[in-house]
CSV table of C-alpha atoms in Angstrom, one decimal:
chain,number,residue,atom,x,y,z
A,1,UNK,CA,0.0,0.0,0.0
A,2,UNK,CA,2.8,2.5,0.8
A,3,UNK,CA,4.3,1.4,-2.6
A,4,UNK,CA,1.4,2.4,-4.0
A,5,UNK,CA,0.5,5.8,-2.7
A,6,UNK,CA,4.4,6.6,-3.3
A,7,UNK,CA,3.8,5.7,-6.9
A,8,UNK,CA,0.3,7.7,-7.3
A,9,UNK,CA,2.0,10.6,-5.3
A,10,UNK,CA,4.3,10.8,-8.1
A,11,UNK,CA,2.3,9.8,-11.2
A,12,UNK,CA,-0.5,12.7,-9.8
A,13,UNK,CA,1.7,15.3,-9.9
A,14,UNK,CA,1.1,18.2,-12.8
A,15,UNK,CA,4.2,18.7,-13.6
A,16,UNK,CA,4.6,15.1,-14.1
A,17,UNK,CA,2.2,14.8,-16.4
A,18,UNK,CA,3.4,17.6,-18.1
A,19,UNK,CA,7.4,16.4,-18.3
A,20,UNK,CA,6.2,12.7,-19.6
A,21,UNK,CA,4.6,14.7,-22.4
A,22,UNK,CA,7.1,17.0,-23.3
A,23,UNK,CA,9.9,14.2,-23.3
A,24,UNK,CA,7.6,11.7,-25.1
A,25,UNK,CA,7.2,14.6,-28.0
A,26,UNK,CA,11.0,14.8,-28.1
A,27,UNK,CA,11.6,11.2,-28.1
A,28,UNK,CA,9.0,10.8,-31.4
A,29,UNK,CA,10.0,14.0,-33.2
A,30,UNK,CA,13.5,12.6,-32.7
A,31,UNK,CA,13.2,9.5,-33.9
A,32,UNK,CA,11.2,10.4,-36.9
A,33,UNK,CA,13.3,12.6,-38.4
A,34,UNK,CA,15.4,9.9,-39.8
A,35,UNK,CA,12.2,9.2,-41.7
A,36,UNK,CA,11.2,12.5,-42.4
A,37,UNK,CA,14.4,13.8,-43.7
A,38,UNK,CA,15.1,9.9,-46.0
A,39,UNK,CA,15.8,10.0,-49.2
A,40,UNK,CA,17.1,8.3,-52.7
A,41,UNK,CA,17.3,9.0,-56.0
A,42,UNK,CA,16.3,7.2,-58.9
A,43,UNK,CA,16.3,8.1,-62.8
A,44,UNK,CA,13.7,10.3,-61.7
A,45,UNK,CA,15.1,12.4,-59.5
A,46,UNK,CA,14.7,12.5,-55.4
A,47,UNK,CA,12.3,10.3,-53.6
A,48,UNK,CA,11.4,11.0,-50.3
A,49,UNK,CA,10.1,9.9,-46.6
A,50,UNK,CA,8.0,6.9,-46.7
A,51,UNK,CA,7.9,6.9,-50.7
A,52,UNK,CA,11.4,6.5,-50.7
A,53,UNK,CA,11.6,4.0,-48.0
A,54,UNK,CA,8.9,1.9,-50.0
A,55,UNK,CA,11.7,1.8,-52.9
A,56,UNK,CA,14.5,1.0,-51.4
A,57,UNK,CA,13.4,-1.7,-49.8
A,58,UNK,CA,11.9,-3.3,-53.0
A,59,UNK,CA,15.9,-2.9,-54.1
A,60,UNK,CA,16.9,-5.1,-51.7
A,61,UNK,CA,15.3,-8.3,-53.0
A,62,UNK,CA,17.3,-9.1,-55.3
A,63,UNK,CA,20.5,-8.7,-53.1
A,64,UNK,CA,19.2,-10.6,-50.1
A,65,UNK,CA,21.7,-13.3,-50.2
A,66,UNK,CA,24.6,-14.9,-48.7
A,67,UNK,CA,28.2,-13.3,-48.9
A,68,UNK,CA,29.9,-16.3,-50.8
A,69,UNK,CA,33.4,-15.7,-51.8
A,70,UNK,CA,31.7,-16.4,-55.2
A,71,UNK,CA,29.4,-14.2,-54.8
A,72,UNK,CA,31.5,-11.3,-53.8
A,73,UNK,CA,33.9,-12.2,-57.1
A,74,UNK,CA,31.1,-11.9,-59.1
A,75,UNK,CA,30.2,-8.8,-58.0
A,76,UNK,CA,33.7,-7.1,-58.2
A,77,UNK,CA,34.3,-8.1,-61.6
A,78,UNK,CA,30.6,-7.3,-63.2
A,79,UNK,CA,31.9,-3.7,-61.3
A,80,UNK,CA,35.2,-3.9,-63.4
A,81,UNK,CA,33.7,-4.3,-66.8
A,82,UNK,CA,31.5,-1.4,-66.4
A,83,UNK,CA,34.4,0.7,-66.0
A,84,UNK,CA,36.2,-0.8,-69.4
A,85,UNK,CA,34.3,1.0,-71.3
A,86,UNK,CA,35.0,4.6,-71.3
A,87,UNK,CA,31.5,5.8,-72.0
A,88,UNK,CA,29.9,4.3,-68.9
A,89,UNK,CA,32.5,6.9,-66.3
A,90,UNK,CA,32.9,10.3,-65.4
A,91,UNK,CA,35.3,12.0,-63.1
A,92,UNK,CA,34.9,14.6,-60.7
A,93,UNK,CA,38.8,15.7,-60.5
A,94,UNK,CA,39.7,13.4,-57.6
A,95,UNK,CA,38.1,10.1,-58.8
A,96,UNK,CA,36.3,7.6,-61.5
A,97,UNK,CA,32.5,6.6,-61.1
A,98,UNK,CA,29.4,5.1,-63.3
A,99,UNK,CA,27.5,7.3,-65.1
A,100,UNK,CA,24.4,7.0,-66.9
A,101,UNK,CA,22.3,3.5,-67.5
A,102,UNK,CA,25.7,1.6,-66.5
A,103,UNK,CA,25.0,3.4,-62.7
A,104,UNK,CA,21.2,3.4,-62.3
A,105,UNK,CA,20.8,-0.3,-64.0
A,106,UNK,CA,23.7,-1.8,-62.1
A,107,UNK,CA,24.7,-0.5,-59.3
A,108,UNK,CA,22.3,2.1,-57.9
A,109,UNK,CA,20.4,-0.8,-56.3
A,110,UNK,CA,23.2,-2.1,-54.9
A,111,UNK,CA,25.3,0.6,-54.1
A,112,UNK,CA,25.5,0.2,-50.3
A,113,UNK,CA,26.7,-3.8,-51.0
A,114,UNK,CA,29.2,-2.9,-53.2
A,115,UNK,CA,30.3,0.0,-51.1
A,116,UNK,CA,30.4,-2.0,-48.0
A,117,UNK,CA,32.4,-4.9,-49.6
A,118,UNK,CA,34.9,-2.2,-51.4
A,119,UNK,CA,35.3,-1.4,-47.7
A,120,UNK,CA,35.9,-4.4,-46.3
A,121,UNK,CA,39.1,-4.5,-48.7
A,122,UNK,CA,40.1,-1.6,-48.0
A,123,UNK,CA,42.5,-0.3,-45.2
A,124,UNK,CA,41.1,0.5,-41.7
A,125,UNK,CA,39.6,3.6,-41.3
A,126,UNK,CA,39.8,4.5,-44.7
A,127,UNK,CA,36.2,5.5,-46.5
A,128,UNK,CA,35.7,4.1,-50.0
A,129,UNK,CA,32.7,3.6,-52.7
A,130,UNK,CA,32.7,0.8,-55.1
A,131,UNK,CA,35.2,2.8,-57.4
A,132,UNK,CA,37.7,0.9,-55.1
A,133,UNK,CA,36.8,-2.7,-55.8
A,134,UNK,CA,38.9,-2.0,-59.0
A,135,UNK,CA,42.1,-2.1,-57.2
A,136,UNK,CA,40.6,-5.5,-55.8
A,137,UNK,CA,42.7,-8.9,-57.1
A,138,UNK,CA,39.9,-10.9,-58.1
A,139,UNK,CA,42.5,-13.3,-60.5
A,140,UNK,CA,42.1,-16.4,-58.1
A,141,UNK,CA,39.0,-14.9,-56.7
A,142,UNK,CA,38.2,-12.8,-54.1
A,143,UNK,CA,38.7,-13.9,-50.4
A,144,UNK,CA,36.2,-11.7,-48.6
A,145,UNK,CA,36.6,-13.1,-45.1
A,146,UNK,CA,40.7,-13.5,-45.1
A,147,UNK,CA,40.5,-9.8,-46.1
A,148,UNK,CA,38.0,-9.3,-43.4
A,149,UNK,CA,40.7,-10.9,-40.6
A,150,UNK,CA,43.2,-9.3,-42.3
A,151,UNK,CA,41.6,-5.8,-41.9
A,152,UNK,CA,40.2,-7.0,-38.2
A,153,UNK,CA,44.3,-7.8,-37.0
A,154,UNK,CA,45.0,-4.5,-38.8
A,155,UNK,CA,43.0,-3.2,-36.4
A,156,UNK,CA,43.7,-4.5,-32.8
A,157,UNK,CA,47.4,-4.3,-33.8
A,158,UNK,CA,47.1,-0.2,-34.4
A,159,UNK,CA,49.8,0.9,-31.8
A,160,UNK,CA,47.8,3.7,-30.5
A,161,UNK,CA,45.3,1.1,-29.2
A,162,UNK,CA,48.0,-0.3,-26.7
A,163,UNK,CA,46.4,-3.3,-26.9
A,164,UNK,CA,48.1,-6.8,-24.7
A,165,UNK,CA,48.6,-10.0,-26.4
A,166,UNK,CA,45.8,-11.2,-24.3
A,167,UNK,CA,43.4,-8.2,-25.5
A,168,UNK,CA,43.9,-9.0,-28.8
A,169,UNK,CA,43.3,-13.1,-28.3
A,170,UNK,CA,40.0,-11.9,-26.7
A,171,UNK,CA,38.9,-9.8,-29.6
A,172,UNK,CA,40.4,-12.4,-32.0
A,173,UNK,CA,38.3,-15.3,-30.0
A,174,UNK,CA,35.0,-13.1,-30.2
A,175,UNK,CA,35.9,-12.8,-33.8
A,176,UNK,CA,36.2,-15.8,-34.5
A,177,UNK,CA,32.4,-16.8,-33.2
A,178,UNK,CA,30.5,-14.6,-36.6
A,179,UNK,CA,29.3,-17.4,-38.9
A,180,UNK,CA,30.1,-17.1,-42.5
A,181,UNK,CA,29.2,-16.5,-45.0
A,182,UNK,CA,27.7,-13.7,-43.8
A,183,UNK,CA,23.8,-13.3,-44.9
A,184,UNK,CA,23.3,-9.9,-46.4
A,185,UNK,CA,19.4,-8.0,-46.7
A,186,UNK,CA,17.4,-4.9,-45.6
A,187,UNK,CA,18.6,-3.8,-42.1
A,188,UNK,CA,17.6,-0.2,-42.6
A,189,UNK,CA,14.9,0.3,-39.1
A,190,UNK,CA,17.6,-1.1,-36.9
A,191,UNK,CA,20.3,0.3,-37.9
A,192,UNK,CA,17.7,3.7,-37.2
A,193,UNK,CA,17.7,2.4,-33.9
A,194,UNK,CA,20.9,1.6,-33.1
A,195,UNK,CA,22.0,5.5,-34.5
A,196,UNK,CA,19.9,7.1,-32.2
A,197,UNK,CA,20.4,5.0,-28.9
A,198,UNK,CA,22.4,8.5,-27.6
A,199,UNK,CA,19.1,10.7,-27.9
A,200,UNK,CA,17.4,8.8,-24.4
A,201,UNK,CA,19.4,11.0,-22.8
A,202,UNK,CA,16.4,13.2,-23.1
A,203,UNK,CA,13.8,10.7,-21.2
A,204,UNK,CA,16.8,9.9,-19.1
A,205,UNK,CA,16.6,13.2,-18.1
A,206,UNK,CA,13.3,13.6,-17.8
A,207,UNK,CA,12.7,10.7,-15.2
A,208,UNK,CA,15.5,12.6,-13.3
A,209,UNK,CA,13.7,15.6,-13.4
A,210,UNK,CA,10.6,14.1,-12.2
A,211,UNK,CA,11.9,11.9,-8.8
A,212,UNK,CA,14.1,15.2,-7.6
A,213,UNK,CA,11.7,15.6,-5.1
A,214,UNK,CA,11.4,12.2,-4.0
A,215,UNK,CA,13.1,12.7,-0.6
A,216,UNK,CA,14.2,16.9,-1.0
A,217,UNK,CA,10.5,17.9,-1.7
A,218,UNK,CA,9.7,16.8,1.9
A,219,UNK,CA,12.2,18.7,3.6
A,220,UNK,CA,11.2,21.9,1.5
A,221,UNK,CA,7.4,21.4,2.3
A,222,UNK,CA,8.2,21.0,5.9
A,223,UNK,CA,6.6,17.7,5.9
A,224,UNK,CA,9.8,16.1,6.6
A,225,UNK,CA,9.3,16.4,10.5
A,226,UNK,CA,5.7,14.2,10.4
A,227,UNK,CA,7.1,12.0,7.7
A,228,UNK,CA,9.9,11.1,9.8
A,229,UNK,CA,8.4,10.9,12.8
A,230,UNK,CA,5.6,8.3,11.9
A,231,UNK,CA,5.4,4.9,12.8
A,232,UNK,CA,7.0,3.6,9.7
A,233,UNK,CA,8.8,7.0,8.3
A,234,UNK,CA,12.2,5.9,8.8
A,235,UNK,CA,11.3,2.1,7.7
A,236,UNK,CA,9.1,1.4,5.1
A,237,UNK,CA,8.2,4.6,3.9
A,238,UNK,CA,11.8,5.1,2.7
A,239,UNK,CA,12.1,1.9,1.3
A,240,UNK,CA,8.2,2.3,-0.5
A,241,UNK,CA,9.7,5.5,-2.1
A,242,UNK,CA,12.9,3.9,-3.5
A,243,UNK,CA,10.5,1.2,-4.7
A,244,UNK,CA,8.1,3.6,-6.2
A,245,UNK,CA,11.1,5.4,-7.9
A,246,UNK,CA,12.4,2.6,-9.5
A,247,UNK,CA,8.8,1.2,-10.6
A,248,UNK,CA,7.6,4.6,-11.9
A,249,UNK,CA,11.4,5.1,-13.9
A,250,UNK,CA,11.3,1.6,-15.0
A,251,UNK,CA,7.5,2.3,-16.7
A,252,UNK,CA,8.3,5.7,-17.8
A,253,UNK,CA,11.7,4.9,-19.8
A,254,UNK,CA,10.3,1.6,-21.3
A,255,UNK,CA,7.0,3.7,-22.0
A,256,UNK,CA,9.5,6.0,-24.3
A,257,UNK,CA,11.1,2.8,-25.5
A,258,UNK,CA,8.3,1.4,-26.9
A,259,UNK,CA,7.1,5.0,-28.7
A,260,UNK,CA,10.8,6.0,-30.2
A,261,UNK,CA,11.6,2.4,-31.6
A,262,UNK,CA,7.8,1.5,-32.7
A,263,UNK,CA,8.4,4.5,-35.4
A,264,UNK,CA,11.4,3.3,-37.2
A,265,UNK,CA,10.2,0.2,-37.4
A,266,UNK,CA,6.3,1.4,-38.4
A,267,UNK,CA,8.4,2.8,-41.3
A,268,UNK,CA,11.0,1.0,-42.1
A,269,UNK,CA,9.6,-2.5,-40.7
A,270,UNK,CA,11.2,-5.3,-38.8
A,271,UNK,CA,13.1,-6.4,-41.6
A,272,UNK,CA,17.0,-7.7,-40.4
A,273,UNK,CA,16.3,-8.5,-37.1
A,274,UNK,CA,18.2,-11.6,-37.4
A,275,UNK,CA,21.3,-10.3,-39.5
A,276,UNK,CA,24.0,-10.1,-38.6
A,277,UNK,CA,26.2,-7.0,-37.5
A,278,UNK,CA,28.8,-7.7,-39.6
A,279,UNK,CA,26.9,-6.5,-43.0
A,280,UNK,CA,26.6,-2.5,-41.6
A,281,UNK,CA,30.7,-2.7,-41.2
A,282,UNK,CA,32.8,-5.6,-41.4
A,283,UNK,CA,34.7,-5.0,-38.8
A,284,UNK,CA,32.3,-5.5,-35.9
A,285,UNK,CA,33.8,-8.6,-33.7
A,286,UNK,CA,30.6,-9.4,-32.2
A,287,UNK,CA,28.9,-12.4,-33.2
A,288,UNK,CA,25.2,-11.0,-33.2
A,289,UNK,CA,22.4,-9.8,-34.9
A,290,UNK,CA,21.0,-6.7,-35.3
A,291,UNK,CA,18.3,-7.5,-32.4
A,292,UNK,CA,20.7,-9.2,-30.4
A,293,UNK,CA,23.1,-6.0,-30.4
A,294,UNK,CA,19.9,-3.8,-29.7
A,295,UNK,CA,18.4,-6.3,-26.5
A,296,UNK,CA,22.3,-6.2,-25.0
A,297,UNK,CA,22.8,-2.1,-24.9
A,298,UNK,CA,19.3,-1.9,-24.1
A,299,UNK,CA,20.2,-4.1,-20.8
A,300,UNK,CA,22.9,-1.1,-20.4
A,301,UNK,CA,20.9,1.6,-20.9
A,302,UNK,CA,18.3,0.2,-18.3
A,303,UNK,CA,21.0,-0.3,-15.7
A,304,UNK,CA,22.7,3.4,-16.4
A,305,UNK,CA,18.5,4.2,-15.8
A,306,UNK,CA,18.5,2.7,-12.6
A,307,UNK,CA,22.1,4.1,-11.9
A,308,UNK,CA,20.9,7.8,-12.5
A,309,UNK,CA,17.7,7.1,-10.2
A,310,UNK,CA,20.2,5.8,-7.7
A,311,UNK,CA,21.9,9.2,-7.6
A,312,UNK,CA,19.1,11.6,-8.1
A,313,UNK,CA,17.6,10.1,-5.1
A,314,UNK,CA,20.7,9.8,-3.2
A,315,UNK,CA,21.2,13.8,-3.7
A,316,UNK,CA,17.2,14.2,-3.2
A,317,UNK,CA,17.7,12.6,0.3
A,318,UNK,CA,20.8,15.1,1.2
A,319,UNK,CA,19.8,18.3,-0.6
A,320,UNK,CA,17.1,20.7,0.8
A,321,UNK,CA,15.5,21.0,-2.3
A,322,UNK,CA,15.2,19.9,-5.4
A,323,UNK,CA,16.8,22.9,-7.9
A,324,UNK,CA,20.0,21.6,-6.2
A,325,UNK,CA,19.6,18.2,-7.2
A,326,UNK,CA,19.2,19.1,-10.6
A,327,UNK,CA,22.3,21.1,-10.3
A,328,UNK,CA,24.3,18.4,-10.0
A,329,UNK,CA,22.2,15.7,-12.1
A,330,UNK,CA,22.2,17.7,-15.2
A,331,UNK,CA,26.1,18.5,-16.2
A,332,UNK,CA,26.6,14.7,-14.8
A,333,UNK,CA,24.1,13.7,-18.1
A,334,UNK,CA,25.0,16.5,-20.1
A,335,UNK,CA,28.9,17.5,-19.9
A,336,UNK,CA,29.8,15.0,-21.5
A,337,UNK,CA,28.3,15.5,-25.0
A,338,UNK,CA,30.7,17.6,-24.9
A,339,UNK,CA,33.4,15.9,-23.8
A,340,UNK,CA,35.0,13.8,-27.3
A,341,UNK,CA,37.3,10.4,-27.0
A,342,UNK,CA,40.0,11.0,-28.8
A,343,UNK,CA,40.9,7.4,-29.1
A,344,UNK,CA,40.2,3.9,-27.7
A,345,UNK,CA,42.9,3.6,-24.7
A,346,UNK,CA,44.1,5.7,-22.1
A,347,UNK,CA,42.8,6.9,-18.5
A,348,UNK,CA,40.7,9.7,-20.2
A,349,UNK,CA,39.2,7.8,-23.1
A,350,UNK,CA,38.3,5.0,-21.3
A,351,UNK,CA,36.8,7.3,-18.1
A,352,UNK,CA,34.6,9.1,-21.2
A,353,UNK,CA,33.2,6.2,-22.5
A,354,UNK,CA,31.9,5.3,-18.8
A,355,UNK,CA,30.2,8.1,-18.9
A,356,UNK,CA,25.9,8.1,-18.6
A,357,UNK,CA,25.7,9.4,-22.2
A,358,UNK,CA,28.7,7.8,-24.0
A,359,UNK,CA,27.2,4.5,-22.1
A,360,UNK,CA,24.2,4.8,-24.0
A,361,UNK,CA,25.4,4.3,-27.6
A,362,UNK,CA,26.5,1.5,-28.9
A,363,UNK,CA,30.2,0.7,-29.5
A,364,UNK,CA,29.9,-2.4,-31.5
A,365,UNK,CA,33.2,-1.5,-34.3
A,366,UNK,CA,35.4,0.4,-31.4
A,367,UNK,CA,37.3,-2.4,-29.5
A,368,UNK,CA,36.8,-0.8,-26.9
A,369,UNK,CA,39.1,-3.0,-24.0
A,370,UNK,CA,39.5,-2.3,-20.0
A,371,UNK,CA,41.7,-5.3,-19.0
A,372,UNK,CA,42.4,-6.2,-15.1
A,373,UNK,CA,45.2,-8.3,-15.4
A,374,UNK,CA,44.4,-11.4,-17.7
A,375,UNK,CA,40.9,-10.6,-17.4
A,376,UNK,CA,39.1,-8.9,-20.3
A,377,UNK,CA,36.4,-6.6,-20.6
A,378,UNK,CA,34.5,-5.1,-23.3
A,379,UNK,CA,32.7,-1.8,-23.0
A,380,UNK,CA,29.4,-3.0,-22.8
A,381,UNK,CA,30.2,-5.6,-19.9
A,382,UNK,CA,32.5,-2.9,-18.2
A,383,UNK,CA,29.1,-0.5,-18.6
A,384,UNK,CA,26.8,-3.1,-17.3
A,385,UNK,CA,29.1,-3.9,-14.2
A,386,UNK,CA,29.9,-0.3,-13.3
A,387,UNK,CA,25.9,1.3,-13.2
A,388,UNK,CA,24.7,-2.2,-11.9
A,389,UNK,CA,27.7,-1.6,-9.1
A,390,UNK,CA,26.6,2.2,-8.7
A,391,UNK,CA,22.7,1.0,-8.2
A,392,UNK,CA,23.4,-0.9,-5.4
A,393,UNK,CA,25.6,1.6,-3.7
A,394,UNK,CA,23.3,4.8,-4.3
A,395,UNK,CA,19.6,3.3,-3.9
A,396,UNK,CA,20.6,2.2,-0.1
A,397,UNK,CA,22.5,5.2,0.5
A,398,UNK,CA,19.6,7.4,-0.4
A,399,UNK,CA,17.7,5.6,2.1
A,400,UNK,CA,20.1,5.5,4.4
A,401,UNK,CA,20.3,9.6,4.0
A,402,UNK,CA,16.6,10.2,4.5
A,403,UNK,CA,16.6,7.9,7.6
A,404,UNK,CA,19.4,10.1,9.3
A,405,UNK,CA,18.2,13.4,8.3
A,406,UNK,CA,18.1,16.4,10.7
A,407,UNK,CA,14.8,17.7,11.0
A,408,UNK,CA,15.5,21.5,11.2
């Protein structure tokens, strides 16, 4: 019952209602612009939003398949021929492309393949189109997966990574779990999804926002002296508005979940789901799909979430009101936006990437590593043990501070 009443004392609140809104607006318009501002070309000219999610999507039947070395040669060299013949190129000063019917009737409608398996042979880092699948040796065929561990090794042996022997064996050994040949298809609504993981930051917010006065709001209503002083105010009350906390943040964050992912995938529909990673860069060393990558940083996000209600009601039980909680809860969200990586190791790179909002998005091609002797951590596992660690230091700490506060 005291759970309850702490959770409708909350939910009733205007400016509740009024915060839920405004963040739930954000959250959609956010989303949505992906959609809204989407477009492609065809011989045409530009299509746009839904109309031009509609045709790609139809282009992407005929190029649903798997990544066979075969496959992959077959495709290099019908990109080879079109460039023997002078009449099918251009050049913009820097570099040759298709022009004309040799473009638009074969390769506009698999531009993003070729693109992505021109980049696959290329060096790390490096951005290419499928103007660089010429300097690909397709003579005793193309090897798309040796040049996809050869590119992978490139990687983890970058010195500026300063990377152990048993780092790279880790990232090597995850590697070495993605199946091939690698199925390749529409992926377009998750891959939405998994760009705009950073934007809950707003909801995140909001949530925050709305439990400030959880414990603080009490002490700046006066109430604080019956509250405490009831029969159960230092006992169950505190621990039925931790619970309530939780329970309303929980409902409200998967409430904004459900509305910002439900739009890309209205649009762009569930299609790729089970693909794999690997076919939006094939460097990723994950072995998982594209829902599989979504579920795991969604478990992170959840537990920064509880994290960040863990601290706003550990200040909201030591701060007189609530404008000071905010105070502090805002630059800890916000500052570091701001705040670039400007590699992969390092005290400060790997501190930044801990951080609520770098936390939120999805470092599946970084290689990101914290090591503790022989023992290995990616960031996503280094994020889920640091805010689940967090949780259950602040949440009982901001109980333990409205029990011993001073009633002035």
């Amino acid at each position: 019952m005291l759970v309850k009443y702490e959770f409708l004392k909350i939910l009733r609140k205007k400016s509740t209602l009024v915060i839920m809104l405004a963040s739930l607006l954000i959250t959609a318009v956010f989303f949505a612009l992906p959609i809204i501002q989407y477009q492609t070309y065809n011989q045409d000219g530009v299509l746009r939003g839904l109309e031009g999610i509609k045709y790609d999507k139809e282009q992407y039947e005929s190029i649903s398949v798997p990544l066979t070395n075969e496959y992959v040669t077959k495709a290099i060299d019908e990109v080879k021929q079109l460039f023997e013949n002078p009449d099918n190129i251009g050049y913009d000063g820097q570099e040759q492309f298709l022009v004309d019917d040799a473009y638009w009737n074969d390769i506009a409608y698999r531009e993003s393949l070729l693109n992505m398996i021109a980049a696959n042979f290329a060096e790390p880092n490096v951005t290419v189109g499928y103007n660089h699948l010429l300097s690909v040796d397709t003579s005793n065929g193309a090897d798309f997966y040796q040049a996809r561990q050869d590119k992978i090794e490139k990687i983890i042996n970058t010195s500026s990574r300063e990377l152990s022997e048993s780092a790279k064996e880790y990232w090597l050994n995850m590697n070495s779990k993605v199946e091939t040949p690698l199925p390749y298809g529409y992926f377009e609504g998750w891959e939405v999804i998994i760009s705009c993981f950073e934007l809950l930051i707003f909801p995140l917010l909001a949530i925050c926002i709305i439990l400030c006065p959880v414990f603080s709001g009490e002490y700046q209503a006066g109430t604080d002296a019956v509250v405490l002083s009831s029969k159960y105010g230092k006992t169950k009350l505190t621990t039925a508005k931790t619970i309530a906390s939780l329970l309303f943040g929980l409902l409200a964050f998967t409430l904004h979940i459900i509305v910002g992912f439900a739009i890309p995938l209205a649009a762009y529909g569930i299609d790729g789901w089970n693909l794999p990673l690997q076919i939006n860069g094939t460097a990723v060393p994950y072995p998982l799909t594209f829902l599989e990558g979504t579920l795991i940083n969604l478990g992170v996000v959840y537990l920064v979430l509880i994290a960040m209600i863990g601290l706003t009601l550990f200040l909201s039980s030591k701060m007189k009101t609530p404008y000071f909680v905010l105070i502090v809860v805002i630059p800890v969200l916000f500052i570091p936006m701001f705040l670039s990586p400007n590699g992969t190791a390092g005290i400060y790179n790997l501190l930044i990437f801990l951080t609520p909002y770098q936390s939120l998005t999805p470092n599946f091609a970084q290689y990101i590593t914290y090591p503790f002797g022989s023992v290995i951590l990616d960031s996503f596992t280094m994020n889920a043990v640091v805010y689940a660690l967090l949780a259950l230091i602040l949440l009982p700490l901001a109980g333990i501070g409205f029990k011993k506060h001073q009633v002035e």
